[in-house]
mmCIF file of C-alpha atoms in Angstrom:
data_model
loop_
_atom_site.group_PDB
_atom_site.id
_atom_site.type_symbol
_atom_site.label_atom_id
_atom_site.label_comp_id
_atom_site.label_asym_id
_atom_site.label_seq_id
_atom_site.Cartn_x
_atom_site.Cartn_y
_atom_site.Cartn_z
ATOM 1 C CA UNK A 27 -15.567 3.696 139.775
ATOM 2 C CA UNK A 28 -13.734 6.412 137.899
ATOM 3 C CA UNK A 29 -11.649 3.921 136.005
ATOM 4 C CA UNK A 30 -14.897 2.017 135.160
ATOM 5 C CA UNK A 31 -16.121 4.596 133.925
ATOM 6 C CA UNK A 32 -13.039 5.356 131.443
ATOM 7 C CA UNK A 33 -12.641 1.627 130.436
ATOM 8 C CA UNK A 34 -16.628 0.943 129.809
ATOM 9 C CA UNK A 35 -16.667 -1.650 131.744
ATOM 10 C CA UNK A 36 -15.865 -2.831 135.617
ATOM 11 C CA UNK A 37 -14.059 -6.334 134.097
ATOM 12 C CA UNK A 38 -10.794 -5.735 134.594
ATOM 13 C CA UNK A 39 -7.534 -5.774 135.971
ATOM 14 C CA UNK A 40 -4.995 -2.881 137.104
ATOM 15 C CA UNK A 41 -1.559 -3.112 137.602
ATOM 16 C CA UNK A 42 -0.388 0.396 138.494
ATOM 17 C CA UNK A 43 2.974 1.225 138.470
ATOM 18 C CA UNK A 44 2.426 3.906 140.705
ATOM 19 C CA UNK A 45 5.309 6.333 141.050
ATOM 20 C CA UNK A 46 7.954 5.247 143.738
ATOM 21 C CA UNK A 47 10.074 8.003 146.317
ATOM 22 C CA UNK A 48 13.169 8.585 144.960
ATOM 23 C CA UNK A 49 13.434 6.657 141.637
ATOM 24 C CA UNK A 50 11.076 8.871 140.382
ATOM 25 C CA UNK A 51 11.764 12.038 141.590
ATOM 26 C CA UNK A 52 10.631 15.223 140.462
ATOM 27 C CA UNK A 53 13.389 17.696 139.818
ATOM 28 C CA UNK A 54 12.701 21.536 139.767
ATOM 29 C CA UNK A 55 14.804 24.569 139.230
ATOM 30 C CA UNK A 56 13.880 28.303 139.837
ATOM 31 C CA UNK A 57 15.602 31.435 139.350
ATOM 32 C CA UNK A 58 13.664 34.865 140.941
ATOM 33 C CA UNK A 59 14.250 38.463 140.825
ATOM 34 C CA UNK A 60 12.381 41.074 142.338
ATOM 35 C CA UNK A 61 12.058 44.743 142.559
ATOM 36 C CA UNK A 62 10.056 47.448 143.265
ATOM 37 C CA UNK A 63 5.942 46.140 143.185
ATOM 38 C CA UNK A 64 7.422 42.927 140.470
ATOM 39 C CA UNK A 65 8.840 39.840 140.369
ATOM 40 C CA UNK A 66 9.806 37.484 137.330
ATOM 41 C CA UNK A 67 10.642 34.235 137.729
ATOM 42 C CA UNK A 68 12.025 31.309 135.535
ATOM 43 C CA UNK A 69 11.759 27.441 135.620
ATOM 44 C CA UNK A 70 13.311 24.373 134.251
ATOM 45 C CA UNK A 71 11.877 20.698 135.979
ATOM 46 C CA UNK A 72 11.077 17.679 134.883
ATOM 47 C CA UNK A 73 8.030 16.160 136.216
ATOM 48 C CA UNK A 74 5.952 13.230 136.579
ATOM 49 C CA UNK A 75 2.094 13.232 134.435
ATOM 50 C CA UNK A 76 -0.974 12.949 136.346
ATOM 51 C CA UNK A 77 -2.256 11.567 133.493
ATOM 52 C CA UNK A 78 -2.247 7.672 133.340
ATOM 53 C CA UNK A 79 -1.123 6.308 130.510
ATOM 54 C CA UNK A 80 -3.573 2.686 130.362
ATOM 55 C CA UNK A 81 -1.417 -0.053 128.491
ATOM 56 C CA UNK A 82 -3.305 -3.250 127.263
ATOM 57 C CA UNK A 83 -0.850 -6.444 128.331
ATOM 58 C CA UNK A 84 -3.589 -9.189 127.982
ATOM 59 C CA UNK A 85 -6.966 -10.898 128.408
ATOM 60 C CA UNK A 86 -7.431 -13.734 131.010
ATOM 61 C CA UNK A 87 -9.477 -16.358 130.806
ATOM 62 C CA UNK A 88 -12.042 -14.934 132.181
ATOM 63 C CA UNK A 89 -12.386 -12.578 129.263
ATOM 64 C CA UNK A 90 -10.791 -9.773 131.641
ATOM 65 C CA UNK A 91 -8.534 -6.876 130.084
ATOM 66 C CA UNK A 92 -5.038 -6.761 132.019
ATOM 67 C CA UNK A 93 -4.197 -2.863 132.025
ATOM 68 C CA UNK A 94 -0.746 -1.821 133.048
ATOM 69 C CA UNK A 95 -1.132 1.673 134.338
ATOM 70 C CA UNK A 96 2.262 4.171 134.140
ATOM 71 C CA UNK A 97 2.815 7.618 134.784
ATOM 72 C CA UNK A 98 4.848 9.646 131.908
ATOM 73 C CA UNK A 99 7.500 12.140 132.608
ATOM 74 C CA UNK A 100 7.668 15.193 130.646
ATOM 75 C CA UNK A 101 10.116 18.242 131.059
ATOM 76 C CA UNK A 102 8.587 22.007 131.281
ATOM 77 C CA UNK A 103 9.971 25.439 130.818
ATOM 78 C CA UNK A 104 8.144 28.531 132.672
ATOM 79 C CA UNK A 105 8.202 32.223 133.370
ATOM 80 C CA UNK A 106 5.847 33.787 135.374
ATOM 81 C CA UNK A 107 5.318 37.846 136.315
ATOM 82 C CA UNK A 108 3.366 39.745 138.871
ATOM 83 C CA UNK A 109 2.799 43.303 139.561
ATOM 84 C CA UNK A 110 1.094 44.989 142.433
ATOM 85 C CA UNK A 111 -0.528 48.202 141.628
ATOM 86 C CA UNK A 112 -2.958 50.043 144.459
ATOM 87 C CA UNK A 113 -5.211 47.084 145.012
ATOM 88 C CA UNK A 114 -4.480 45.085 141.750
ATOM 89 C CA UNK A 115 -1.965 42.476 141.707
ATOM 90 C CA UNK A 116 -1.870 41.500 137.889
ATOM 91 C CA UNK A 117 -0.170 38.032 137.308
ATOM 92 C CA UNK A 118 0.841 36.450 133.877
ATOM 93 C CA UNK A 119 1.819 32.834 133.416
ATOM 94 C CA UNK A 120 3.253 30.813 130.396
ATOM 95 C CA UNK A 121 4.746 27.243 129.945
ATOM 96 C CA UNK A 122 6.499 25.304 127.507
ATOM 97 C CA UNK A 123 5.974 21.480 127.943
ATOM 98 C CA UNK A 124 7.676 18.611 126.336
ATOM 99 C CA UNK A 125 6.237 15.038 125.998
ATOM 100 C CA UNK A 126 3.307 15.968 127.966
ATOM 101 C CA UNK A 127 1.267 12.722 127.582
ATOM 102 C CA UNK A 128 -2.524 12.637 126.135
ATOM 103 C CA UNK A 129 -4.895 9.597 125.842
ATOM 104 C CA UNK A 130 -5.426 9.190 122.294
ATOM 105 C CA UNK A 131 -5.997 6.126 119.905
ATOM 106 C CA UNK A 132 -3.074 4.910 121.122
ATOM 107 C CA UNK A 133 -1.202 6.493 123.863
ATOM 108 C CA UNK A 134 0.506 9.559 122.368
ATOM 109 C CA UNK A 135 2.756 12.213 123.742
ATOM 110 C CA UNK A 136 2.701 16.186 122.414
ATOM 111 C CA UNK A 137 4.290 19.776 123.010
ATOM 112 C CA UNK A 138 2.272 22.026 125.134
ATOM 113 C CA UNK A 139 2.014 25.964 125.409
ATOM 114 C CA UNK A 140 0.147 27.273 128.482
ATOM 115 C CA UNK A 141 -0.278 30.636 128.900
ATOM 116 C CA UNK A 142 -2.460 32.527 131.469
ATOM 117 C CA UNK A 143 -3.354 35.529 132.999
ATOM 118 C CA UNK A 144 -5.202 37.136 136.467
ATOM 119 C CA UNK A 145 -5.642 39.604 138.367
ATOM 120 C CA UNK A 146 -6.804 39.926 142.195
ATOM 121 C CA UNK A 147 -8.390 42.839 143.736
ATOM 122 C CA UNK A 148 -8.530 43.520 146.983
ATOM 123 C CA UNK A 149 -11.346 45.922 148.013
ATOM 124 C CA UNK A 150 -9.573 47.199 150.994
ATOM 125 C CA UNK A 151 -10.499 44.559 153.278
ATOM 126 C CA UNK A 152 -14.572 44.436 152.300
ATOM 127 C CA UNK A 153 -13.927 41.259 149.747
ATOM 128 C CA UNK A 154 -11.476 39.837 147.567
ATOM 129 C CA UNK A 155 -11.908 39.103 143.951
ATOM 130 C CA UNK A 156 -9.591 37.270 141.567
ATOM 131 C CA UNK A 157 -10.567 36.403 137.763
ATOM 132 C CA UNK A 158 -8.457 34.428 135.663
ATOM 133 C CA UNK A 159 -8.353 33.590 131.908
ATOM 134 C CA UNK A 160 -6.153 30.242 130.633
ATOM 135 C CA UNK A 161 -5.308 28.491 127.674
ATOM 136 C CA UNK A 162 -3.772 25.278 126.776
ATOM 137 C CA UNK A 163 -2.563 24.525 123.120
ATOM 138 C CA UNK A 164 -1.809 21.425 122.048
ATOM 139 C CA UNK A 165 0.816 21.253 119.085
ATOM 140 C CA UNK A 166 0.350 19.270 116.546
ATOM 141 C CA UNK A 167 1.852 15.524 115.872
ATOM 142 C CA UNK A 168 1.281 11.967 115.114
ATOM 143 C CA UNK A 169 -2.005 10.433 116.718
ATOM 144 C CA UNK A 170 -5.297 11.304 117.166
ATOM 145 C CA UNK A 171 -6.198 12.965 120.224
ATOM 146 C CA UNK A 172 -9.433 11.615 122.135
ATOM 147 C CA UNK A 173 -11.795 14.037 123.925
ATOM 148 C CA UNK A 174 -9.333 17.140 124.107
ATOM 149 C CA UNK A 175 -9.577 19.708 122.352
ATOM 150 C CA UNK A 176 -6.491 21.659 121.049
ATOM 151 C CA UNK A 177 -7.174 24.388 122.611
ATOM 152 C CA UNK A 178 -8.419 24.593 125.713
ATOM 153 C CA UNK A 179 -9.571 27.872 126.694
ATOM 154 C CA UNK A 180 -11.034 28.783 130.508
ATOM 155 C CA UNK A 181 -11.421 31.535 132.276
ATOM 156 C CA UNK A 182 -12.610 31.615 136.245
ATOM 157 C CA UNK A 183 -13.574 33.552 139.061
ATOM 158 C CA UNK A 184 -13.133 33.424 142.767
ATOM 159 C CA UNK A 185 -14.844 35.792 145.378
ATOM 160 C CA UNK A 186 -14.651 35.869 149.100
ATOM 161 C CA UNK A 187 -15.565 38.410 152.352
ATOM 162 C CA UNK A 188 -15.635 37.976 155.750
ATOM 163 C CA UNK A 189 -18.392 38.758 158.244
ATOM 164 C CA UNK A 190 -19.145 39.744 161.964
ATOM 165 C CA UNK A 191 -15.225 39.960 162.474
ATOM 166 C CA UNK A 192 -14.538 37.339 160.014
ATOM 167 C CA UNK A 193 -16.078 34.778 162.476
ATOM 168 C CA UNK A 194 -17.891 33.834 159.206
ATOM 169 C CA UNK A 195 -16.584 33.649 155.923
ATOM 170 C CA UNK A 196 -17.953 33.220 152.432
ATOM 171 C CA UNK A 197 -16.379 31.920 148.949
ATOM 172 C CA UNK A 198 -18.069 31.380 145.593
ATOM 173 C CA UNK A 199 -15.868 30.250 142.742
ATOM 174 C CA UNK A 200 -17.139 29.857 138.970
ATOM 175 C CA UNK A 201 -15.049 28.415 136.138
ATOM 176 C CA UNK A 202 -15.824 27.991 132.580
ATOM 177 C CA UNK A 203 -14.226 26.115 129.552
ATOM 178 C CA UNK A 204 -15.289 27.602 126.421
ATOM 179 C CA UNK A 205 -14.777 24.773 123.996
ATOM 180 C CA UNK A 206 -16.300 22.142 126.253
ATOM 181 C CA UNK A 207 -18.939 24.737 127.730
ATOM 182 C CA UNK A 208 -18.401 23.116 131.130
ATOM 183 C CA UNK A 209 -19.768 25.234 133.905
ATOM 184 C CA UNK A 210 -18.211 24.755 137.832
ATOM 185 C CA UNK A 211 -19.830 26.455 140.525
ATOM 186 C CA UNK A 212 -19.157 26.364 144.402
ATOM 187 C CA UNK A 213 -19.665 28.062 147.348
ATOM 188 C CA UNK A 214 -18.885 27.685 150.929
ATOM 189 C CA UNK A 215 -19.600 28.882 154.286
ATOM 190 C CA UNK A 216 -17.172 28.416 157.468
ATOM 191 C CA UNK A 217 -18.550 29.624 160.817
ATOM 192 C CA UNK A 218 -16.131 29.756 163.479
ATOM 193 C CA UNK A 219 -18.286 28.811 166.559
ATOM 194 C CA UNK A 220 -15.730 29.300 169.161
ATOM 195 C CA UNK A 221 -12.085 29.268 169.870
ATOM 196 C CA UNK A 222 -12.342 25.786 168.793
ATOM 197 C CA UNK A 223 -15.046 24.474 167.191
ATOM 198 C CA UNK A 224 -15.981 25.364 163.550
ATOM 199 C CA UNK A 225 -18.379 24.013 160.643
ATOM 200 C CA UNK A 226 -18.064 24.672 156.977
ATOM 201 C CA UNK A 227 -20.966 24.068 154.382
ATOM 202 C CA UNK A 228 -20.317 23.415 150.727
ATOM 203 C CA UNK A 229 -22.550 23.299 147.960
ATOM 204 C CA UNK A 230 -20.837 22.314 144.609
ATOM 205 C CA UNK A 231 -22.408 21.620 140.966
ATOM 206 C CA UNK A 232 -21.255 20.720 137.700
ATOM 207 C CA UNK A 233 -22.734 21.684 134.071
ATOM 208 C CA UNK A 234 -20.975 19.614 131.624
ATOM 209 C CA UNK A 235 -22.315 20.833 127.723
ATOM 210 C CA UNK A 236 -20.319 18.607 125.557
ATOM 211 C CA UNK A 237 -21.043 14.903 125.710
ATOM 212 C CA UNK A 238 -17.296 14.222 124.381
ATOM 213 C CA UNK A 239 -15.521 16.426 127.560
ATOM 214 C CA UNK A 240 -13.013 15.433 129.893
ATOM 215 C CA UNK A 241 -15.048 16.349 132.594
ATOM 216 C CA UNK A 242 -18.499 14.212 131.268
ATOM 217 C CA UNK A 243 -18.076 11.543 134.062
ATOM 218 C CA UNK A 244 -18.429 14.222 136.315
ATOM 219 C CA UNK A 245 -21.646 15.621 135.730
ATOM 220 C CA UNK A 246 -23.602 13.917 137.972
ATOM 221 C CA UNK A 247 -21.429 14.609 140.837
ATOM 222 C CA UNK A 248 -23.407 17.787 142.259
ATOM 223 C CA UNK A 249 -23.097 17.564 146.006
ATOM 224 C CA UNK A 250 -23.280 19.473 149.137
ATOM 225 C CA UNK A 251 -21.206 18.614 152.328
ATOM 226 C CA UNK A 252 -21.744 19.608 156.238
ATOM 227 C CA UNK A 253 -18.852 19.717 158.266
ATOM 228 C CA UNK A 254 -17.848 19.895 162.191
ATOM 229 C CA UNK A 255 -14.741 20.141 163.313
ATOM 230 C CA UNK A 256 -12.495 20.652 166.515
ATOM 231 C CA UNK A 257 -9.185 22.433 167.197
ATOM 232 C CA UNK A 258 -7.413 21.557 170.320
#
């Protein structure tokens, strides 16, 4: 349905080259150092897009668009640092990625820098609170992009406590993209009933504000779930 949805139309054909164990392997490496309430780290990997890229091979004779579907790899370079201080732990992010693929008038690869930074708070056991602010900037280069902006700007928040002996426990998260004005909200309940049985309840809705987001195909996809479950 989601593909549908991207092509305009449910007349088609997929062949998706989906990524195969092994012969395309992601490769990571990480290098850590830590000391007295820090760490820094550094990364080199190349990786496989989640993005597909959708290639147009033909039309059959039954009018039908032939897409070949493939999965792009890229190469990134992070750093990350934390710091714990009292009940703070403050956390910075940034990322350098190369040939990071983007749908576009025709498919199109650019640069990337990500950068990002949080905090979480721990209120000595009462509830835990973490808020994070992200961006995303796309460098320039040849193509036009198609419903990204470039920059993508978001921050988000996450909250959570625990009740009568954390038997019950609560989460609300919110997230917000300021160029798209896209709104995420969710909470969630999980009651643990007994040793073994437990039931979570999740409410989840989405405010999408630009017609020409990303996220537009899910705006309609407000739900709420009820769940039992069993632990033997």
């Amino acid at each position: 349905a989601l593909i549908g949805y991207l092509l305009g139309t449910d007349q088609f054909v997929i062949d998706e080259q989906k990524p195969e164990a092994v012969a395309d392997y992601e490769l990571g490496l990480r290098w850590r150092y830590s000391f007295t309430g820090s760490d820094v780290s550094l990364m080199l990997a190349s990786l496989v897009s989640d993005n597909p890229n959708f290639e147009l091979k033909s039309v059959d004779a039954n009018d039908r668009p032939n897409f070949r579907v493939t999965y792009p790899r890229y190469t990134m370079v992070a750093v990350t640092a934390n710091r714990v201080s009292g009940n703070f732990l403050y956390k910075f992010e940034a990322a350098f990625k190369q040939g990071l693929y983007f749908p576009g008038t025709q498919p199109l690869t650019r640069d990337t820098i990500e950068t990002a930074l949080g905090v979480d708070y721990n209120a000595n056991g009462a509830y835990n609170l973490t808020v994070e602010v992200s961006n995303q900037h796309i460098n320039d280069g040849t193509g036009e992009l198609i419903g990204v902006h470039q920059d993508n700007l978001q921050w988000l928040a996450r909250w959570s406590k625990g009740f009568f002996h954390d038997t019950l426990n609560a989460v609300y998260y919110l997230s917000n993209n300021l160029q798209t004005d896209d709104l995420i909200q969710s909470g969630n309940l999980a009651y643990a009933i007994s040793d073994f049985w437990h039931i979570d309840f999740n409410l989840t809705r989405f405010d999408i504000g630009d017609p020409d987001s990303p996220l537009r195909f899910a705006d309609d996809w407000d739900q709420a779930s009820l769940r039992l479950g069993v632990d033997w």
